[in-house]
mmCIF file of C-alpha atoms in Angstrom:
data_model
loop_
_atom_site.group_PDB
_atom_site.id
_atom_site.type_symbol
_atom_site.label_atom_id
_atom_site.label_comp_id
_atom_site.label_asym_id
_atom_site.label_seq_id
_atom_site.Cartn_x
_atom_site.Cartn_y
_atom_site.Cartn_z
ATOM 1 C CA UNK A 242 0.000 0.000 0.000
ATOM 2 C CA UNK A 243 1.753 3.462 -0.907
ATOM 3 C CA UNK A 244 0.606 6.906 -0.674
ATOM 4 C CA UNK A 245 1.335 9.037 -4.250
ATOM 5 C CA UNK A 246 1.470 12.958 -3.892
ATOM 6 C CA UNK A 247 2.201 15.832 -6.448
ATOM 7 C CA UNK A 248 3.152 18.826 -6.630
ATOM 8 C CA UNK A 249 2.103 20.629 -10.097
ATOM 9 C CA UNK A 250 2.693 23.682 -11.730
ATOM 10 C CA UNK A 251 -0.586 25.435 -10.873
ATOM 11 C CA UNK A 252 -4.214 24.681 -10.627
ATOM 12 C CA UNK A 253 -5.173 25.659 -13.872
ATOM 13 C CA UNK A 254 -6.263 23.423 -16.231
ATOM 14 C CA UNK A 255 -2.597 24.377 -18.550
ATOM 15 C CA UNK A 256 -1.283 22.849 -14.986
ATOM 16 C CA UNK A 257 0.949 19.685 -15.302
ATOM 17 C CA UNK A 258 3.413 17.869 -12.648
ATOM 18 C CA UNK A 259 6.509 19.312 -11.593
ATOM 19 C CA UNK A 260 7.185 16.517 -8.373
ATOM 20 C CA UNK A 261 6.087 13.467 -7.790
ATOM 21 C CA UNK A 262 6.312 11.092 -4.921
ATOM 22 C CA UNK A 263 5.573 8.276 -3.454
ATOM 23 C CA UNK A 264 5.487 6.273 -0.050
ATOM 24 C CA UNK A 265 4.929 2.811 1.417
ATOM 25 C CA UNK A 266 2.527 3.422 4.349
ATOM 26 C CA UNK A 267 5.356 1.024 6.679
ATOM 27 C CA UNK A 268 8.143 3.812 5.506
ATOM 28 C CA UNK A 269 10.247 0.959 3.839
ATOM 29 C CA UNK A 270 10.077 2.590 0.920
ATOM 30 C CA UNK A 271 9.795 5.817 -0.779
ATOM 31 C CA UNK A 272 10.909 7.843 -3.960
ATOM 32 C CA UNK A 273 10.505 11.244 -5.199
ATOM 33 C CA UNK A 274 11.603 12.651 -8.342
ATOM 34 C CA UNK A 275 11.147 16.363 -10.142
ATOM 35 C CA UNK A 276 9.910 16.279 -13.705
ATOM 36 C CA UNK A 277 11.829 17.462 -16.509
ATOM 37 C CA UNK A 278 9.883 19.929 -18.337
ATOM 38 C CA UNK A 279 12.048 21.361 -21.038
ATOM 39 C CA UNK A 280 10.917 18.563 -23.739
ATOM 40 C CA UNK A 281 7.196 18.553 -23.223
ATOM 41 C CA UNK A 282 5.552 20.825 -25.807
ATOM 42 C CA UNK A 283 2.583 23.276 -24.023
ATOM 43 C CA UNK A 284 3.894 22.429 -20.485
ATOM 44 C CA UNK A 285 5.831 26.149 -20.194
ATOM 45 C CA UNK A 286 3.148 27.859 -17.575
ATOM 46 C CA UNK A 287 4.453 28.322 -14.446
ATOM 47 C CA UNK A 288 1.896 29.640 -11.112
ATOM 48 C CA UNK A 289 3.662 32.122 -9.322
ATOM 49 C CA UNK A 290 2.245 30.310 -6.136
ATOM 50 C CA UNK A 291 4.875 27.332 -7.104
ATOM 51 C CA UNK A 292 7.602 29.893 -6.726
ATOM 52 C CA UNK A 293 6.370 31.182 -3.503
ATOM 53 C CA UNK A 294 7.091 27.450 -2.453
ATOM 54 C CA UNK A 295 10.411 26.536 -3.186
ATOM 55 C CA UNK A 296 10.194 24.862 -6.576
ATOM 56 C CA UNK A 297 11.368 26.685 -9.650
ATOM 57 C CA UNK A 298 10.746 25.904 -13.163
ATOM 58 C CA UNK A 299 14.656 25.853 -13.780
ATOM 59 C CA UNK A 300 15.256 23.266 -10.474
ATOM 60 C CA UNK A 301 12.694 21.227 -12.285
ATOM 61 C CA UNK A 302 14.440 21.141 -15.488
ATOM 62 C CA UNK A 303 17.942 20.517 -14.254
ATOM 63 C CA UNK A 304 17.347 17.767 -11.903
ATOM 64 C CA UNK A 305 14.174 16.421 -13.146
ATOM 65 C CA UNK A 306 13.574 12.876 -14.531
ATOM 66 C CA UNK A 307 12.335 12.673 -18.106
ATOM 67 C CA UNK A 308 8.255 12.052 -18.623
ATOM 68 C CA UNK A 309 9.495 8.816 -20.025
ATOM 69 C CA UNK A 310 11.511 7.887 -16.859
ATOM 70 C CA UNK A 311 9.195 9.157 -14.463
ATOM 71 C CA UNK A 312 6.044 7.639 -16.149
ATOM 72 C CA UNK A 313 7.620 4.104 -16.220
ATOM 73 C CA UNK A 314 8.423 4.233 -12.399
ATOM 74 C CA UNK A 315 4.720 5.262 -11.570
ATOM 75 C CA UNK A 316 3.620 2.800 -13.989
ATOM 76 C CA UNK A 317 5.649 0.026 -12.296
ATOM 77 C CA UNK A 318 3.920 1.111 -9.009
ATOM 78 C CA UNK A 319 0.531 1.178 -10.130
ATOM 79 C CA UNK A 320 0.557 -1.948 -11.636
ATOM 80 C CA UNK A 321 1.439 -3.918 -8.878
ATOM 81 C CA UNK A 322 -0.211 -2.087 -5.645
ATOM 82 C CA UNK A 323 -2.551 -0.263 -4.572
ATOM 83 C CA UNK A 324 -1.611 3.767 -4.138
ATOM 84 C CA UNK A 325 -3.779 6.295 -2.752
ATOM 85 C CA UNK A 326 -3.896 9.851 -2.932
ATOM 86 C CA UNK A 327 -5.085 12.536 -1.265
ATOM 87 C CA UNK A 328 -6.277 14.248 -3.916
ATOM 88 C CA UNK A 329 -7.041 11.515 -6.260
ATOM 89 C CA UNK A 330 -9.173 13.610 -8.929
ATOM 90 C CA UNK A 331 -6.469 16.153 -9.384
ATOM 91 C CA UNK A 332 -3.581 13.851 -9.189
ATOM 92 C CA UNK A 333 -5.040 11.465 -11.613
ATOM 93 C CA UNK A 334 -5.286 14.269 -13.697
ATOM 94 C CA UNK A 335 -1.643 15.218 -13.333
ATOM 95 C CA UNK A 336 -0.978 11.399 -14.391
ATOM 96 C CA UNK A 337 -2.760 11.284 -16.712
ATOM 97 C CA UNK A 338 -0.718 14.266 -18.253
ATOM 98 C CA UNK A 339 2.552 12.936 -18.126
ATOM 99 C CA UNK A 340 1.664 9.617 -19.435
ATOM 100 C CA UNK A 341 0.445 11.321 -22.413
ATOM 101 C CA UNK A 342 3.825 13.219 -22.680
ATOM 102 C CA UNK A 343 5.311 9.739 -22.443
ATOM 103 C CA UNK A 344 2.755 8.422 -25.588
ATOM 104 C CA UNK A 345 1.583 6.040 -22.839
ATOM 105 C CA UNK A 346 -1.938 5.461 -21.126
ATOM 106 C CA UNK A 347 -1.749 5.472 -17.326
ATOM 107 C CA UNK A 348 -2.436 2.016 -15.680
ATOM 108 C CA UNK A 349 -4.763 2.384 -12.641
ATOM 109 C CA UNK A 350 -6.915 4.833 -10.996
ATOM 110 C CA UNK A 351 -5.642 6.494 -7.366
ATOM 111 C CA UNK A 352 -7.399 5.161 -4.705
ATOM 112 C CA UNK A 353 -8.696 7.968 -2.352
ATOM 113 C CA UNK A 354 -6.950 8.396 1.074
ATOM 114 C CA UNK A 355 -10.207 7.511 2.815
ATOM 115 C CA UNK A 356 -10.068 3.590 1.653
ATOM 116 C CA UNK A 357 -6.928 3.708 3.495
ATOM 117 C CA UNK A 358 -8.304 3.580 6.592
ATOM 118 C CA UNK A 359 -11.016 1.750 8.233
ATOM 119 C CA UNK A 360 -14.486 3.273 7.687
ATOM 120 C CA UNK A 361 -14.954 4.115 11.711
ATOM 121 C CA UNK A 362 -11.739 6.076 11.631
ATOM 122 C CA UNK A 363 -11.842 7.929 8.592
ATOM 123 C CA UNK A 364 -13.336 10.950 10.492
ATOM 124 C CA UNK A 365 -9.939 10.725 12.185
ATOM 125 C CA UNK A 366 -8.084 11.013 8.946
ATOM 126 C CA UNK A 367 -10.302 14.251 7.841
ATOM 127 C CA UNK A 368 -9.753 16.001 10.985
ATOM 128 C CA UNK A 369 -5.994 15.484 10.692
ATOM 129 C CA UNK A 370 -6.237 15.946 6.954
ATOM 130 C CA UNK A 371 -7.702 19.754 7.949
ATOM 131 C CA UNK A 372 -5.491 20.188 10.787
ATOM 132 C CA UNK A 373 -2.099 19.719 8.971
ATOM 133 C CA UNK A 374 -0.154 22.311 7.276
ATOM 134 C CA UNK A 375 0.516 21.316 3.343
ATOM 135 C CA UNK A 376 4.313 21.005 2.587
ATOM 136 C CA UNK A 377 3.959 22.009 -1.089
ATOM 137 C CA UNK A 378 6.787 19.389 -1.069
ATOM 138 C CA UNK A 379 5.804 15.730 -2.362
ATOM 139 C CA UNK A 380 8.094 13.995 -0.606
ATOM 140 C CA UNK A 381 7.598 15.733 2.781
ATOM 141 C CA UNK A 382 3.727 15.347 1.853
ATOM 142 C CA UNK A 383 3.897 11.343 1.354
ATOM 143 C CA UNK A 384 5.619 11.397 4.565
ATOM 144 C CA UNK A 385 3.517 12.908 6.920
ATOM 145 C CA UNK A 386 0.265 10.976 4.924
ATOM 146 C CA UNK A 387 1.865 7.925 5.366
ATOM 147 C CA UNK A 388 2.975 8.017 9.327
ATOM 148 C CA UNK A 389 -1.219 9.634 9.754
ATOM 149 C CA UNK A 390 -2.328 6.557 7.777
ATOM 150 C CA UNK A 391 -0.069 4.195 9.702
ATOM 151 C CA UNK A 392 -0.903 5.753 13.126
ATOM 152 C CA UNK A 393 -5.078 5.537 12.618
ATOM 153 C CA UNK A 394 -4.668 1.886 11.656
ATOM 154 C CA UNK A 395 -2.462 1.307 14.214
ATOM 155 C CA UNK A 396 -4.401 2.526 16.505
ATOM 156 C CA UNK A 397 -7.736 0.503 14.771
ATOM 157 C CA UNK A 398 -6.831 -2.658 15.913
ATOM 158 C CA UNK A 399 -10.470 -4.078 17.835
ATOM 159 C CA UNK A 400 -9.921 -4.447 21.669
ATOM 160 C CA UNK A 401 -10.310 -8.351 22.379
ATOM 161 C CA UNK A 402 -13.043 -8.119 24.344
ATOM 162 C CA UNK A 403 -15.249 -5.528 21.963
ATOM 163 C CA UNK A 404 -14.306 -8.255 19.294
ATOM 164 C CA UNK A 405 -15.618 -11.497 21.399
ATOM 165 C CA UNK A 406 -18.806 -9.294 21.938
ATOM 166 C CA UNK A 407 -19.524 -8.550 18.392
ATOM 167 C CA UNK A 408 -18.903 -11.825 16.790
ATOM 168 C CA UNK A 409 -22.356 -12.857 18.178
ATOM 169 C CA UNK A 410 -24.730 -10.230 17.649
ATOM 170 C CA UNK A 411 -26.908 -10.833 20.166
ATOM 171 C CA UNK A 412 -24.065 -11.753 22.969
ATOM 172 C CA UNK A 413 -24.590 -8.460 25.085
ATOM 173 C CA UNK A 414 -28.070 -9.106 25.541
ATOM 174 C CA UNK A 415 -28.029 -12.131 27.996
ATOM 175 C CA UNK A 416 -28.835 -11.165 30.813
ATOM 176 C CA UNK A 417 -31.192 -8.153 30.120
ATOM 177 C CA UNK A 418 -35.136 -8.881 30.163
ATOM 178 C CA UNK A 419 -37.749 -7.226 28.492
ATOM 179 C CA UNK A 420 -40.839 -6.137 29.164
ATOM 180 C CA UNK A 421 -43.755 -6.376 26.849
#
C-alpha cells in the first residue's frame, strides 16, 4: 500500500506535474523525483504560487527525470499495488498528463486516502487531513500521509473483548429482560 502525492505547476487546467512522490505506508520505501519539463511541448506555464514554495521551473528542469523515466516508475507502481492519494481527482489528472507526454496510457486509478483507513476512523483522517499544514513538497507530503495513515490503523486494531462481543450479535443481551 503506498501513498502518491504531487506537486504541479498550478491549478489551472494548462497545470501539469513538476514533483512526484511516493510512499509505502510502513516507511520501507519511498521515492521522489522532479519532472523534466524542457521537452514537453505546451507544459511552459508556471503559477507564481509554485515559486512562492520553493520549486522553480529551472530546479525542475535541471534535476528532473524525463516524462518517459518518471512515467515508467509510476507505472511500475501502479501496476502492482494499490496507491492512494489525497487528492485523487487532481492527481489522476496530473498522471494522466505525463503519461500522455510519455505516448503512454496510465495504468490504474488512485485510490482515495479515505479507503486507506477503516471506515470508523476515517473521520480521524479528515480532521488530521484539515489540521495539517501542506508542505507544497511531495516527498515531505507522502511522509507525513503515510505516518497519519499508519498511526489511525495502528491505533484501529479491535480491543479483544469488543471483538468477542460482536462476533455474536446478540451476545450483550443475555442477561437483560424485556418487558412487553
Amino acid at each position: 500500500m503506498y501513498i502518491l502525492d504531487i506537486q504541479a505547476s498550478g491549478m489551472g487546467e494548462q497545470s501539469y506535474p513538476a514533483e512526484i512522490a511516493w510512499r509505502r505506508i510502513d516507511g520501507s520505501e519511498s521515492y521522489s523525483t522532479l519532472i523534466n519539463l524542457d521537452n514537453v511541448h505546451g507544459w511552459e506555464k508556471w503559477s507564481h504560487d509554485v515559486v512562492r514554495h520553493g520549486l522553480t521551473r529551472q530546479e525542475c528542469c535541471d534535476r528532473g527525470g524525463t516524462t518517459a523515466y518518471v512515467a515508467r516508475r509510476v507505472d511500475d507502481l501502479l501496476k502492482h499495488y494499490p496507491v492512494y492519494s489525497e487528492s485523487p481527482i487532481q492527481d489522476q489528472r496530473w498522471l494522466d498528463k505525463l503519461f500522455r507526454s510519455a505516448g503512454k496510457r496510465c495504468p490504474a486509478k488512485l485510490i482515495p486516502i479515505e479507503h486507506a483507513v477503516p471506515s470508523r476512523r476515517r473521520f480521524e483522517l479528515h480532521r488530521y487531513l484539515l489540521a495539517r499544514r501542506d508542505e507544497h513538497n511531495a516527498a515531505a507530503n507522502s511522509l507525513l500521509l503515510a505516518r497519519a495513515i499508519q498511526q489511525i490503523n495502528v491505533t484501529a486494531t479491535p480491543d479483544k473483548r469488543k471483538q468477542s462481543a460482536l462476533s455474536s450479535p446478540l451476545k450483550w443481551l443475555k442477561g437483560f429482560s424485556f418487558v412487553t
